[in-house]
Coordinates of C-alpha atoms and ligand atoms in Angstrom, one line a residue:
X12 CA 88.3 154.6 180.6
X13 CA 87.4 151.6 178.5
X14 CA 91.3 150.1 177.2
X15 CA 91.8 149.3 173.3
X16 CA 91.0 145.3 174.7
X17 CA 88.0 145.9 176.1
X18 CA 87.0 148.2 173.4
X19 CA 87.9 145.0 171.1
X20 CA 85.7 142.6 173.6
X21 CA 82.8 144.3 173.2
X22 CA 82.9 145.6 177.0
X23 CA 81.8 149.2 176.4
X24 CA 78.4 148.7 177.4
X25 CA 79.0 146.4 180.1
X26 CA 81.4 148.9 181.8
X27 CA 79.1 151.8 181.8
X28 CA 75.8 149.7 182.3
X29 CA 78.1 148.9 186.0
X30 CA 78.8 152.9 186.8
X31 CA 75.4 153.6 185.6
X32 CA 73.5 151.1 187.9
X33 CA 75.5 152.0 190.7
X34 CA 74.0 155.6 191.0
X35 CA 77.0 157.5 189.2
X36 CA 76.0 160.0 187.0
X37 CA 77.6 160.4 183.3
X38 CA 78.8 163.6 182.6
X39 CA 81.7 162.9 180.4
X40 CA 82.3 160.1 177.2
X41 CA 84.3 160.2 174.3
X42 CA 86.2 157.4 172.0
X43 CA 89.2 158.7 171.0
X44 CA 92.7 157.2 169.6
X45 CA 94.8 160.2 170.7
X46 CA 98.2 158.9 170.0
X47 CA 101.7 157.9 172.2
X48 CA 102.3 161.4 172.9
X49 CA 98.9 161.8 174.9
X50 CA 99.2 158.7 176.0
X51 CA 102.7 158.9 177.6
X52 CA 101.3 161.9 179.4
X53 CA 98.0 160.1 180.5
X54 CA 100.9 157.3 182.5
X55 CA 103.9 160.0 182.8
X56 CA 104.1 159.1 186.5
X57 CA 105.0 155.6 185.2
X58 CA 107.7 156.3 182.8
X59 CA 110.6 154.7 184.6
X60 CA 108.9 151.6 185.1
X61 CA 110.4 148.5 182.8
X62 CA 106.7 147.8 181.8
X63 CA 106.3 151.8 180.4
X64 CA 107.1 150.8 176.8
X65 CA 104.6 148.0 176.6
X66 CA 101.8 149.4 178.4
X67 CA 102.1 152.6 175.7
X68 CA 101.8 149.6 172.7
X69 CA 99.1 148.1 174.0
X70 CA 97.0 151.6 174.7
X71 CA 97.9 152.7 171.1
X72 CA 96.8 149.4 170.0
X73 CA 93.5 150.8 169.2
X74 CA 90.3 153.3 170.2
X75 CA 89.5 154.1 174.1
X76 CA 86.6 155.0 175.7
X77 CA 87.0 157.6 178.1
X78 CA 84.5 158.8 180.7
X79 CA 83.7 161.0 183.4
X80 CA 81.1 159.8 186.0
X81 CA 80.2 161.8 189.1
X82 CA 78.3 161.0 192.3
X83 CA 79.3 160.1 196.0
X84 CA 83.5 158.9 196.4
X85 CA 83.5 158.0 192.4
X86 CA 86.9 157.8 192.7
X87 CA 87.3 155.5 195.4
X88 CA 84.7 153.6 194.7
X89 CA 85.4 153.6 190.9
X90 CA 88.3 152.1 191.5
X91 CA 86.7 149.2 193.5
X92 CA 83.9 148.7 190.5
X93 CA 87.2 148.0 188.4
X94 CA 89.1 145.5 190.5
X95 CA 93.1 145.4 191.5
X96 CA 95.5 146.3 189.0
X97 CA 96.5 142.3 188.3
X98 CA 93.2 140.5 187.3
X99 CA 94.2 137.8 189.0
X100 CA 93.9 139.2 192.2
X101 CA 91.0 141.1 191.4
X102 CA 87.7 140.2 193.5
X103 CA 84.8 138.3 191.0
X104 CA 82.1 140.8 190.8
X105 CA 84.7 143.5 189.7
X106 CA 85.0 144.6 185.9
X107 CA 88.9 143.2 186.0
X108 CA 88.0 140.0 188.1
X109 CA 84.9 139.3 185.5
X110 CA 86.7 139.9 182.4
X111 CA 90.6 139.9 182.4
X112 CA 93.3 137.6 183.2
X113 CA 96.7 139.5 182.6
X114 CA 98.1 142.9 184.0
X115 CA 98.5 144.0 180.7
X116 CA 95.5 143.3 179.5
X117 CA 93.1 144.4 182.4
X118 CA 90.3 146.1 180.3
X119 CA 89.7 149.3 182.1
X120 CA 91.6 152.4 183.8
X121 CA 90.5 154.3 186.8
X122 CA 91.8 157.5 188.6
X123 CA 93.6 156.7 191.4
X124 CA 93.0 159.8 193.0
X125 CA 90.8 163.1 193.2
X126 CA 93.7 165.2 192.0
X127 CA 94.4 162.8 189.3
X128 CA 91.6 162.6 188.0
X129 CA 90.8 166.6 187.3
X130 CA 94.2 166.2 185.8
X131 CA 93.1 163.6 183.2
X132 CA 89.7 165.0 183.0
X133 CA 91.8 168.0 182.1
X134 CA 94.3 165.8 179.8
X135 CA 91.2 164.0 178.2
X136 CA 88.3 166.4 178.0
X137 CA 89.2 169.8 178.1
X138 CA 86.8 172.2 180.1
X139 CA 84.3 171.9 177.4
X140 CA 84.0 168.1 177.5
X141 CA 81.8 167.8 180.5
X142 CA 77.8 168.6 180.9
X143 CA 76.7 169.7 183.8
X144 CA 73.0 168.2 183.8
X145 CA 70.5 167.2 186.7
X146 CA 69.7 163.6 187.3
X147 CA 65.8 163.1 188.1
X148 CA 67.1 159.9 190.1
X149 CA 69.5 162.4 192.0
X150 CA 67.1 162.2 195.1
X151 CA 66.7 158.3 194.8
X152 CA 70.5 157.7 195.1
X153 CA 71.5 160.5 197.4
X154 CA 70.6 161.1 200.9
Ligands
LIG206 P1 95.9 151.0 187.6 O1 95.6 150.9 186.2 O2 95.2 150.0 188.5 O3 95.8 152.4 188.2 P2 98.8 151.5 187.6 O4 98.5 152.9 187.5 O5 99.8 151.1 188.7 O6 97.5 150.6 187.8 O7 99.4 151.0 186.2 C1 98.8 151.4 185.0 C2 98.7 150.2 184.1 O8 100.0 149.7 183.8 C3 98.0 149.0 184.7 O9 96.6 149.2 184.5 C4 98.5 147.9 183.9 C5 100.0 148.3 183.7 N1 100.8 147.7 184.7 C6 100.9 148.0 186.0 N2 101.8 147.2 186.7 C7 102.3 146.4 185.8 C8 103.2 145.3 185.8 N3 103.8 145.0 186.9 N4 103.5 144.7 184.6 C9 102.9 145.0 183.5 N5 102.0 146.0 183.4 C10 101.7 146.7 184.5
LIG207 MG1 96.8 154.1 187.8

């Protein structure tokens, strides 16, 4: 998902140009504003944590972009593409270590694991808010 900042910066294209020319497949995207109530779901493993309130600000702030993108290990390897949690410890080449500087500003969210993400697929998209479609590269990218 594209955060309200990178929304703001411009980033949206970037962000899925990166998935996109890796070989992942789009099968999911949406901008949505959905509100503090969705959104306190979306981090609900996170509520205790002192930063909770802030993080729900900043993500109502403005529009998302959410996305789901399939291919080989997307969610480990989605989670690479967008850098540690803390820009400043995130490796140049990464979306975070290219673009952000501060934690709470760090552009993009990534599932963190498989389970995760069919929840938030689930959360975010509903079971009608993926295609299913064939990739003619499909061959090119996968062994
Ligand atoms: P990630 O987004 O890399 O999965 P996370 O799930 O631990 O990281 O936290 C969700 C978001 O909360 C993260 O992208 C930015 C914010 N956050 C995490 N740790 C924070 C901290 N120590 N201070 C402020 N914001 C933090
Ligand atoms: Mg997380």
């Amino acid at each position: 998902m594209v955060k309200p900042d990178g929304v703001q910066r411009g980033l949206v294209g970037e962000i899925i140009g990166r998935f996109e020319k890796r070989g992942y497949k789009l099968v999911g995207l949406k901008m949505c504003a959905p509100g503090q109530q969705h959104l306190e779901q979306h981090y609900e493993d996170l509520k205790e944590k002192s930063f909770f309130p802030g993080l729900i600000k900043y993500m109502n702030s403005g529009p998302v972009v959410g996305m789901v993108w399939e291919g080989l290990d997307a969610v480990k390897t989605g989670r690479s593409i967008l850098g540690a949690t803390n820009p400043l410890q995130s490796a140049p080449g990464t979306i975070r270590g290219d673009f952000a500087l501060a934690v709470g500003r760090n552009v993009c969210h990534g599932s963190d694991t498989v389970e995760n993400a069919q929840k938030e697929i689930n959360l975010w998209f509903g079971k009608e808010g993926v295609t299913k479609w064939a990739h003619h590269s499909d061959a090119w990218v996968h062994e």
